[in-house]
mmCIF file of C-alpha atoms in Angstrom:
data_model
loop_
_atom_site.group_PDB
_atom_site.id
_atom_site.type_symbol
_atom_site.label_atom_id
_atom_site.label_comp_id
_atom_site.label_asym_id
_atom_site.label_seq_id
_atom_site.Cartn_x
_atom_site.Cartn_y
_atom_site.Cartn_z
ATOM 1 C CA MET A 300 21.128 -61.495 8.625
ATOM 2 C CA SER A 301 18.287 -59.053 7.901
ATOM 3 C CA LEU A 302 15.570 -58.376 10.425
ATOM 4 C CA PHE A 303 12.971 -60.186 8.329
ATOM 5 C CA ALA A 304 15.143 -63.265 7.692
ATOM 6 C CA GLN A 305 15.403 -63.965 11.425
ATOM 7 C CA TYR A 306 11.731 -64.815 11.828
ATOM 8 C CA ARG A 307 9.129 -67.060 10.295
ATOM 9 C CA ILE A 308 6.622 -64.559 8.922
ATOM 10 C CA ALA A 309 3.153 -65.616 7.816
ATOM 11 C CA VAL A 310 0.934 -63.299 5.771
ATOM 12 C CA LEU A 311 -2.715 -64.226 6.349
ATOM 13 C CA VAL A 312 -5.255 -63.128 3.728
ATOM 14 C CA PRO A 313 -8.926 -64.025 4.356
ATOM 15 C CA CYS A 314 -10.862 -63.779 1.082
ATOM 16 C CA TYR A 315 -14.410 -63.919 -0.165
ATOM 17 C CA ASN A 316 -14.901 -63.164 -3.875
ATOM 18 C CA GLU A 317 -11.701 -61.141 -4.298
ATOM 19 C CA ALA A 318 -10.720 -62.396 -7.770
ATOM 20 C CA ALA A 319 -10.183 -58.817 -8.943
ATOM 21 C CA THR A 320 -7.490 -58.116 -6.346
ATOM 22 C CA VAL A 321 -6.117 -61.243 -4.661
ATOM 23 C CA ALA A 322 -3.304 -61.897 -7.166
ATOM 24 C CA SER A 323 -1.951 -58.363 -6.786
ATOM 25 C CA VAL A 324 -2.160 -58.587 -2.975
ATOM 26 C CA VAL A 325 -0.159 -61.831 -2.975
ATOM 27 C CA ALA A 326 2.454 -60.401 -5.358
ATOM 28 C CA GLN A 327 2.810 -57.171 -3.368
ATOM 29 C CA PHE A 328 3.415 -58.969 -0.069
ATOM 30 C CA GLN A 329 5.823 -61.442 -1.639
ATOM 31 C CA ALA A 330 7.829 -58.473 -2.905
ATOM 32 C CA ALA A 331 7.593 -56.539 0.370
ATOM 33 C CA LEU A 332 8.451 -59.528 2.584
ATOM 34 C CA PRO A 333 10.746 -61.936 0.699
ATOM 35 C CA GLY A 334 10.799 -65.292 2.423
ATOM 36 C CA ALA A 335 7.425 -64.819 4.093
ATOM 37 C CA SER A 336 4.746 -67.467 3.605
ATOM 38 C CA VAL A 337 1.526 -66.087 2.121
ATOM 39 C CA TYR A 338 -1.662 -67.958 3.022
ATOM 40 C CA VAL A 339 -4.980 -67.219 1.330
ATOM 41 C CA TYR A 340 -8.048 -68.701 3.004
ATOM 42 C CA ASP A 341 -10.960 -68.885 0.583
ATOM 43 C CA ASN A 342 -14.308 -68.483 2.338
ATOM 44 C CA ASN A 343 -16.761 -70.009 -0.177
ATOM 45 C CA SER A 344 -15.874 -67.662 -3.035
ATOM 46 C CA THR A 345 -17.985 -68.099 -6.170
ATOM 47 C CA ASP A 346 -15.387 -66.533 -8.455
ATOM 48 C CA ARG A 347 -11.761 -67.476 -9.277
ATOM 49 C CA THR A 348 -10.262 -66.194 -6.012
ATOM 50 C CA ALA A 349 -8.638 -69.505 -5.030
ATOM 51 C CA GLU A 350 -7.323 -70.232 -8.518
ATOM 52 C CA LEU A 351 -5.767 -66.800 -8.990
ATOM 53 C CA ALA A 352 -4.237 -66.777 -5.501
ATOM 54 C CA ARG A 353 -2.637 -70.170 -6.117
ATOM 55 C CA SER A 354 -1.289 -69.029 -9.484
ATOM 56 C CA ALA A 355 0.247 -65.968 -7.804
ATOM 57 C CA GLY A 356 2.218 -68.212 -5.444
ATOM 58 C CA ALA A 357 0.109 -68.277 -2.284
ATOM 59 C CA GLU A 358 -0.761 -71.379 -0.321
ATOM 60 C CA VAL A 359 -4.532 -71.598 -0.635
ATOM 61 C CA ARG A 360 -6.766 -73.234 1.945
ATOM 62 C CA ARG A 361 -10.536 -73.359 2.237
ATOM 63 C CA GLU A 362 -12.872 -72.577 5.116
ATOM 64 C CA SER A 363 -16.470 -73.590 4.381
ATOM 65 C CA ARG A 364 -18.067 -71.906 7.409
ATOM 66 C CA GLN A 365 -19.011 -68.397 6.372
ATOM 67 C CA GLY A 366 -17.676 -65.373 8.245
ATOM 68 C CA LYS A 367 -14.434 -63.440 8.518
ATOM 69 C CA GLY A 368 -14.142 -64.150 12.237
ATOM 70 C CA ILE A 369 -14.399 -67.887 11.620
ATOM 71 C CA VAL A 370 -11.720 -67.681 8.923
ATOM 72 C CA VAL A 371 -9.306 -65.733 11.140
ATOM 73 C CA ARG A 372 -9.860 -68.183 13.993
ATOM 74 C CA ARG A 373 -9.015 -71.051 11.622
ATOM 75 C CA MET A 374 -5.901 -69.229 10.412
ATOM 76 C CA PHE A 375 -4.653 -68.590 13.938
ATOM 77 C CA SER A 376 -5.263 -72.227 14.823
ATOM 78 C CA ASP A 377 -3.672 -73.783 11.722
ATOM 79 C CA ILE A 378 -0.595 -71.686 11.059
ATOM 80 C CA ASP A 379 2.553 -71.637 13.151
ATOM 81 C CA ALA A 380 4.918 -68.678 12.762
ATOM 82 C CA ASP A 381 6.895 -66.145 14.781
ATOM 83 C CA ILE A 382 5.156 -63.091 13.308
ATOM 84 C CA TYR A 383 1.726 -62.893 11.689
ATOM 85 C CA VAL A 384 0.559 -60.252 9.211
ATOM 86 C CA LEU A 385 -3.234 -60.127 8.853
ATOM 87 C CA VAL A 386 -4.510 -58.180 5.844
ATOM 88 C CA ASP A 387 -7.681 -58.030 3.765
ATOM 89 C CA GLY A 388 -7.522 -59.278 0.199
ATOM 90 C CA ASP A 389 -9.061 -56.169 -1.362
ATOM 91 C CA ALA A 390 -5.813 -54.336 -2.290
ATOM 92 C CA THR A 391 -6.705 -51.287 -0.191
ATOM 93 C CA TYR A 392 -3.704 -51.617 2.152
ATOM 94 C CA ASP A 393 -0.062 -50.806 1.458
ATOM 95 C CA ALA A 394 2.107 -53.946 1.477
ATOM 96 C CA LEU A 395 5.369 -52.049 2.014
ATOM 97 C CA SER A 396 4.023 -50.729 5.329
ATOM 98 C CA ALA A 397 4.286 -54.280 6.662
ATOM 99 C CA ARG A 398 8.056 -53.833 6.850
ATOM 100 C CA ASP A 399 7.704 -50.805 9.138
ATOM 101 C CA MET A 400 5.042 -52.541 11.217
ATOM 102 C CA ILE A 401 7.178 -55.651 11.736
ATOM 103 C CA ALA A 402 10.263 -53.564 12.534
ATOM 104 C CA ARG A 403 8.274 -51.621 15.144
ATOM 105 C CA LEU A 404 6.877 -54.853 16.580
ATOM 106 C CA VAL A 405 10.330 -56.406 17.010
ATOM 107 C CA GLN A 406 12.358 -53.360 18.033
ATOM 108 C CA ASP A 407 9.847 -52.135 20.628
ATOM 109 C CA ARG A 408 8.957 -55.681 21.743
ATOM 110 C CA LEU A 409 5.264 -55.188 21.037
ATOM 111 C CA ASP A 410 2.550 -57.794 20.604
ATOM 112 C CA MET A 411 0.349 -56.028 18.070
ATOM 113 C CA VAL A 412 0.829 -53.184 15.617
ATOM 114 C CA VAL A 413 -2.274 -51.771 13.929
ATOM 115 C CA ALA A 414 -2.259 -49.926 10.616
ATOM 116 C CA ALA A 415 -4.123 -46.646 11.123
ATOM 117 C CA ARG A 416 -5.640 -45.898 7.729
ATOM 118 C CA VAL A 417 -4.810 -42.603 6.007
ATOM 119 C CA GLU A 418 -6.905 -42.036 2.889
ATOM 120 C CA VAL A 419 -4.964 -41.617 -0.334
ATOM 121 C CA GLU A 420 -8.168 -41.050 -2.316
ATOM 122 C CA ALA A 421 -11.310 -39.290 -1.156
ATOM 123 C CA THR A 422 -13.453 -42.306 -2.085
ATOM 124 C CA ALA A 423 -11.348 -44.824 -0.144
ATOM 125 C CA TYR A 424 -13.294 -44.576 3.108
ATOM 126 C CA ARG A 425 -17.078 -44.226 3.004
ATOM 127 C CA ALA A 426 -18.593 -41.595 5.304
ATOM 128 C CA GLY A 427 -20.809 -44.136 7.073
ATOM 129 C CA HIS A 428 -17.843 -46.376 7.817
ATOM 130 C CA ARG A 429 -15.819 -43.424 9.115
ATOM 131 C CA LEU A 430 -18.625 -42.348 11.455
ATOM 132 C CA GLY A 431 -19.174 -45.906 12.640
ATOM 133 C CA ASN A 432 -15.465 -46.374 13.319
ATOM 134 C CA LEU A 433 -15.360 -43.161 15.361
ATOM 135 C CA LEU A 434 -18.426 -44.162 17.379
ATOM 136 C CA LEU A 435 -17.161 -47.657 18.106
ATOM 137 C CA THR A 436 -13.696 -46.393 18.998
ATOM 138 C CA THR A 437 -15.248 -43.949 21.480
ATOM 139 C CA LEU A 438 -17.399 -46.668 23.042
ATOM 140 C CA VAL A 439 -14.450 -49.027 23.505
ATOM 141 C CA ALA A 440 -12.399 -46.204 25.029
ATOM 142 C CA SER A 441 -15.204 -45.550 27.518
ATOM 143 C CA VAL A 442 -15.102 -49.195 28.615
ATOM 144 C CA PHE A 443 -11.372 -49.904 28.619
ATOM 145 C CA GLY A 444 -9.923 -46.447 29.197
ATOM 146 C CA ARG A 445 -7.769 -46.403 26.068
ATOM 147 C CA THR A 446 -8.007 -47.600 22.509
ATOM 148 C CA PHE A 447 -6.723 -47.052 18.979
ATOM 149 C CA THR A 448 -7.599 -44.294 16.542
ATOM 150 C CA ASP A 449 -8.571 -46.899 13.914
ATOM 151 C CA MET A 450 -10.059 -49.754 15.880
ATOM 152 C CA LEU A 451 -11.600 -51.490 12.855
ATOM 153 C CA SER A 452 -8.471 -51.625 10.710
ATOM 154 C CA GLY A 453 -8.114 -54.957 8.913
ATOM 155 C CA TYR A 454 -4.321 -54.647 8.630
ATOM 156 C CA ARG A 455 -2.410 -55.806 11.709
ATOM 157 C CA VAL A 456 0.823 -57.492 12.747
ATOM 158 C CA PHE A 457 0.942 -59.882 15.724
ATOM 159 C CA THR A 458 3.414 -61.927 17.689
ATOM 160 C CA ARG A 459 2.947 -65.650 18.094
ATOM 161 C CA ARG A 460 2.086 -65.266 21.771
ATOM 162 C CA PHE A 461 -0.759 -62.874 20.914
ATOM 163 C CA VAL A 462 -2.195 -65.200 18.274
ATOM 164 C CA LYS A 463 -1.959 -68.338 20.394
ATOM 165 C CA SER A 464 -3.478 -66.779 23.513
ATOM 166 C CA ILE A 465 -6.672 -65.254 22.119
ATOM 167 C CA PRO A 466 -9.826 -67.421 22.199
ATOM 168 C CA LEU A 467 -11.623 -65.844 19.250
ATOM 169 C CA LEU A 468 -15.421 -66.090 19.350
ATOM 170 C CA ALA A 469 -16.476 -63.558 16.705
ATOM 171 C CA ARG A 470 -17.979 -64.900 13.492
ATOM 172 C CA GLY A 471 -18.019 -61.871 11.221
ATOM 173 C CA PHE A 472 -16.523 -58.402 10.867
ATOM 174 C CA GLU A 473 -16.631 -57.870 14.627
ATOM 175 C CA ILE A 474 -13.350 -59.800 14.694
ATOM 176 C CA GLU A 475 -11.343 -56.540 14.693
ATOM 177 C CA THR A 476 -13.171 -55.423 17.828
ATOM 178 C CA GLU A 477 -12.308 -58.678 19.576
ATOM 179 C CA LEU A 478 -8.630 -58.433 18.594
ATOM 180 C CA THR A 479 -8.489 -54.896 19.969
ATOM 181 C CA VAL A 480 -10.250 -55.779 23.209
ATOM 182 C CA HIS A 481 -7.930 -58.749 23.838
ATOM 183 C CA ALA A 482 -4.929 -56.413 23.763
ATOM 184 C CA LEU A 483 -6.608 -53.806 25.970
ATOM 185 C CA GLU A 484 -7.955 -56.367 28.436
ATOM 186 C CA LEU A 485 -4.535 -57.909 29.113
ATOM 187 C CA GLY A 486 -2.680 -54.596 28.923
ATOM 188 C CA LEU A 487 -0.424 -55.866 26.132
ATOM 189 C CA PRO A 488 2.202 -53.600 24.520
ATOM 190 C CA VAL A 489 0.711 -52.336 21.260
ATOM 191 C CA ALA A 490 1.146 -49.478 18.794
ATOM 192 C CA GLU A 491 -0.353 -47.859 15.709
ATOM 193 C CA ILE A 492 1.408 -46.850 12.505
ATOM 194 C CA ALA A 493 -0.165 -44.566 9.911
ATOM 195 C CA THR A 494 -0.390 -46.323 6.544
ATOM 196 C CA PRO A 495 -1.856 -45.378 3.149
ATOM 197 C CA TYR A 496 -5.384 -46.567 2.459
ATOM 198 C CA TYR A 497 -6.522 -46.880 -1.144
ATOM 199 C CA ALA A 498 -9.916 -47.125 -2.786
ATOM 200 C CA ARG A 499 -10.979 -50.547 -3.995
ATOM 201 C CA PRO A 500 -9.941 -51.229 -7.593
ATOM 202 C CA THR A 501 -12.593 -51.379 -10.296
ATOM 203 C CA GLY A 502 -14.477 -54.656 -10.161
ATOM 204 C CA SER A 503 -13.974 -55.130 -6.421
ATOM 205 C CA ALA A 504 -16.911 -54.666 -4.047
ATOM 206 C CA SER A 505 -16.951 -54.227 -0.268
ATOM 207 C CA LYS A 506 -18.491 -57.062 1.752
ATOM 208 C CA LEU A 507 -19.110 -54.774 4.749
ATOM 209 C CA ASN A 508 -22.675 -53.574 5.303
ATOM 210 C CA THR A 509 -22.501 -50.304 7.229
ATOM 211 C CA TRP A 510 -25.715 -50.716 9.239
ATOM 212 C CA ARG A 511 -25.922 -54.480 9.626
ATOM 213 C CA ASP A 512 -22.286 -54.990 10.563
ATOM 214 C CA GLY A 513 -22.239 -51.764 12.591
ATOM 215 C CA LEU A 514 -25.134 -53.011 14.731
ATOM 216 C CA ARG A 515 -23.439 -56.386 15.047
ATOM 217 C CA ILE A 516 -20.245 -54.714 16.253
ATOM 218 C CA LEU A 517 -22.234 -52.603 18.735
ATOM 219 C CA TRP A 518 -23.816 -55.779 20.056
ATOM 220 C CA THR A 519 -20.358 -57.322 20.362
ATOM 221 C CA ILE A 520 -19.122 -54.316 22.348
ATOM 222 C CA ALA A 521 -22.147 -54.549 24.664
ATOM 223 C CA GLY A 522 -21.402 -58.231 25.182
ATOM 224 C CA LEU A 523 -17.743 -57.494 25.804
ATOM 225 C CA GLN A 524 -18.649 -54.827 28.346
ATOM 226 C CA ARG A 525 -20.862 -57.355 30.121
ATOM 227 C CA SER A 526 -18.124 -60.006 30.137
ATOM 228 C CA GLU A 527 -15.078 -57.781 30.702
ATOM 229 C CA ARG A 528 -16.569 -55.126 32.997
ATOM 230 C CA PRO A 529 -19.431 -57.000 34.670
ATOM 231 C CA LEU A 530 -19.572 -54.840 37.803
ATOM 232 C CA LEU A 531 -19.968 -51.661 35.741
ATOM 233 C CA PHE A 532 -22.502 -53.299 33.428
ATOM 234 C CA PHE A 533 -24.712 -54.873 36.096
ATOM 235 C CA THR A 534 -24.447 -51.863 38.396
ATOM 236 C CA SER A 535 -25.742 -49.754 35.509
ATOM 237 C CA VAL A 536 -28.627 -52.193 35.022
ATOM 238 C CA GLY A 537 -29.290 -52.106 38.760
ATOM 239 C CA GLY A 538 -29.325 -48.321 38.687
ATOM 240 C CA LEU A 539 -31.865 -48.311 35.854
ATOM 241 C CA LEU A 540 -34.087 -50.625 37.884
ATOM 242 C CA LEU A 541 -33.637 -48.666 41.099
ATOM 243 C CA VAL A 542 -34.711 -45.307 39.631
ATOM 244 C CA PRO A 543 -38.363 -46.311 38.980
ATOM 245 C CA ALA A 544 -38.395 -48.179 42.308
ATOM 246 C CA ILE A 545 -37.426 -44.987 44.140
ATOM 247 C CA LEU A 546 -39.967 -42.920 42.196
ATOM 248 C CA LEU A 547 -42.719 -45.404 43.023
ATOM 249 C CA ALA A 548 -41.713 -45.478 46.695
ATOM 250 C CA VAL A 549 -41.764 -41.683 46.880
ATOM 251 C CA SER A 550 -45.212 -41.534 45.259
ATOM 252 C CA ILE A 551 -46.535 -44.183 47.677
ATOM 253 C CA PHE A 552 -45.288 -42.370 50.789
ATOM 254 C CA THR A 553 -46.423 -38.998 49.429
ATOM 255 C CA ALA A 554 -49.929 -40.336 48.835
ATOM 256 C CA TYR A 555 -49.999 -41.925 52.290
ATOM 257 C CA GLU A 556 -48.929 -38.696 54.027
ATOM 258 C CA ARG A 557 -51.390 -36.606 52.033
ATOM 259 C CA GLU A 558 -54.450 -38.854 52.210
ATOM 260 C CA GLY A 559 -53.610 -41.147 55.114
ATOM 261 C CA VAL A 560 -54.522 -44.121 52.978
ATOM 262 C CA PHE A 561 -52.156 -46.750 51.618
ATOM 263 C CA PRO A 562 -52.413 -46.381 47.797
ATOM 264 C CA GLY A 563 -52.571 -50.092 47.010
ATOM 265 C CA LEU A 564 -50.732 -53.372 46.972
ATOM 266 C CA PRO A 565 -49.705 -53.500 43.256
ATOM 267 C CA ALA A 566 -47.552 -50.364 43.448
ATOM 268 C CA ALA A 567 -45.865 -51.542 46.639
ATOM 269 C CA THR A 568 -45.253 -55.000 45.168
ATOM 270 C CA LEU A 569 -43.709 -53.496 42.039
ATOM 271 C CA THR A 570 -41.468 -51.256 44.155
ATOM 272 C CA ILE A 571 -40.201 -54.188 46.192
ATOM 273 C CA ALA A 572 -39.680 -56.310 43.053
ATOM 274 C CA LEU A 573 -37.685 -53.603 41.275
ATOM 275 C CA THR A 574 -35.550 -53.016 44.369
ATOM 276 C CA PHE A 575 -34.880 -56.736 44.691
ATOM 277 C CA LEU A 576 -33.894 -57.003 41.017
ATOM 278 C CA ALA A 577 -31.570 -54.006 41.369
ATOM 279 C CA VAL A 578 -29.795 -55.581 44.350
ATOM 280 C CA LEU A 579 -29.642 -58.930 42.532
ATOM 281 C CA SER A 580 -28.109 -57.266 39.475
ATOM 282 C CA VAL A 581 -25.338 -55.643 41.526
ATOM 283 C CA THR A 582 -24.701 -58.965 43.283
ATOM 284 C CA CYS A 583 -24.350 -60.687 39.902
ATOM 285 C CA GLY A 584 -21.841 -58.028 38.913
ATOM 286 C CA LEU A 585 -19.752 -58.689 42.017
ATOM 287 C CA VAL A 586 -19.748 -62.461 41.442
ATOM 288 C CA LEU A 587 -18.968 -62.187 37.729
ATOM 289 C CA THR A 588 -16.117 -59.774 38.436
ATOM 290 C CA THR A 589 -14.360 -62.584 40.291
ATOM 291 C CA VAL A 590 -15.087 -64.983 37.420
ATOM 292 C CA THR A 591 -13.760 -62.473 34.896
ATOM 293 C CA ARG A 592 -10.579 -62.023 36.876
ATOM 294 C CA GLY A 593 -9.969 -65.774 36.847
ATOM 295 C CA ARG A 594 -10.619 -65.986 33.109
ATOM 296 C CA ARG A 595 -8.289 -63.058 32.469
ATOM 297 C CA GLU A 596 -5.559 -64.712 34.513
ATOM 298 C CA ALA A 597 -5.965 -67.902 32.455
ATOM 299 C CA LYS A 598 -5.597 -65.935 29.209
ATOM 300 C CA LEU A 599 -2.555 -64.148 30.581
ATOM 301 C CA LEU A 600 -0.947 -67.456 31.543
ATOM 302 C CA ALA A 601 -1.554 -68.764 28.009
ATOM 303 C CA TYR A 602 0.075 -65.596 26.692
ATOM 304 C CA LEU A 603 3.106 -65.905 28.972
ATOM 305 C CA GLN A 604 3.717 -69.506 27.909
ATOM 306 C CA GLN A 605 4.661 -68.344 24.398
ATOM 307 C CA MET A 606 8.068 -66.929 23.503
ATOM 308 C CA ALA A 607 8.315 -63.364 22.265
ATOM 309 C CA PRO A 608 10.027 -62.647 18.906
ATOM 310 C CA GLY A 609 13.746 -62.664 19.479
ATOM 311 C CA ALA A 610 13.541 -64.631 22.727
ATOM 312 C CA ARG A 611 14.520 -67.871 21.036
ATOM 313 C CA GLU A 612 17.565 -66.243 19.426
ATOM 314 C CA GLU A 613 18.575 -64.665 22.745
ATOM 315 C CA LEU A 614 18.228 -68.025 24.460
ATOM 316 C CA ARG A 615 20.375 -69.656 21.779
ATOM 317 C CA VAL A 616 23.125 -67.054 22.217
ATOM 318 C CA ARG A 617 23.068 -67.384 26.001
ATOM 319 C CA SER A 618 23.201 -71.150 25.733
ATOM 320 C CA LEU A 619 26.198 -70.922 23.409
ATOM 321 C CA ASN A 620 27.943 -68.567 25.815
ATOM 322 C CA VAL A 621 27.377 -70.915 28.730
ATOM 323 C CA THR A 622 27.765 -74.343 27.172
ATOM 324 C CA GLY A 623 29.771 -73.742 23.995
ATOM 325 C CA GLN A 624 28.740 -76.069 21.200
ATOM 326 C CA GLY A 625 26.086 -77.641 23.377
ATOM 327 C CA GLY A 626 23.957 -74.515 23.135
ATOM 328 C CA GLU A 627 21.795 -75.738 20.280
ATOM 329 C CA ARG A 628 21.295 -79.046 22.067
ATOM 330 C CA ASP A 629 20.215 -77.222 25.231
ATOM 331 C CA LEU A 630 17.910 -74.962 23.228
ATOM 332 C CA ALA A 631 16.236 -77.986 21.706
ATOM 333 C CA LEU A 632 15.404 -79.158 25.223
ATOM 334 C CA VAL A 633 13.503 -75.953 26.077
ATOM 335 C CA PRO A 634 10.045 -77.285 25.028
ATOM 336 C CA GLU A 635 10.625 -80.470 27.047
ATOM 337 C CA ILE A 636 11.807 -78.478 30.064
ATOM 338 C CA ARG A 637 8.766 -76.206 29.813
ATOM 339 C CA ALA A 638 6.407 -79.176 29.496
ATOM 340 C CA SER A 639 7.976 -80.862 32.515
ATOM 341 C CA SER A 640 7.622 -77.723 34.619
ATOM 342 C CA GLN A 641 3.956 -77.413 33.651
ATOM 343 C CA GLU A 642 3.281 -81.046 34.575
ATOM 344 C CA ALA A 643 4.968 -80.489 37.920
#
């Protein structure tokens, strides 16, 4: 049995007005991953995206709420598989690379493999997008200590336990940032594989706005820093408040020593207020750090409740070794056993 025949593989293709490319994307992944199920989620396309995807052999579903993040969240919720391949429907990614990504995922027991884009054509990656990707990657690394070289890649492979443990909140193109942060936050085993990246075919237009979506992603990172590293975030805010408080206090005491007269109530009141807010900010950081730890533990428990790729097959073999022909029967009881243990 081949590596790819052992698992239920789902190829997830979120699309918005990709009539020029969606049929070729479906055909390429069907050829690269025989037996995989290809799902195209149409996000209010005004062209023939859904029709052409269905004709190419994909299962087409519709998501009426606009936004890539919303579509991916719906995909992760709806579809049950062992391995998930998430790819854009613009024909810029290499379908054959999915085989290497899945093999790496299974053999190294990883939870996510990201396709690091390598330009095949000079026009494939716009300069603004490249600069934005570098900036965002650097910012995430400063918060979480490590990151990927291509944090905003839209081509990724996941395990079921990754997909079913991430509470996605992003609505738009900041979804890639959230996927990356989930892996870094929980310390999940991940990897990158260099893959070819092609220019969009004629007739296909990018939906990504460099400045608008870049600012949105920056805002997402700021929010993630506040929620994932609250002590660092609120201590920084407290420090910014404390600096003017100290400067005001120094000026007040300097004026008092020089002139022997208290300079006035407003300056003293402002100094006290800024100092109080700085202390309050640090206190909030300490409290929210405890909250964040509890939330992270809950996400980790949700992650650990899912089987890794290959675990089911290993369990089946062990059951056969122990119980003979009763192995499959015992394996079928695993969900019930797990549910009973959780209730207990």
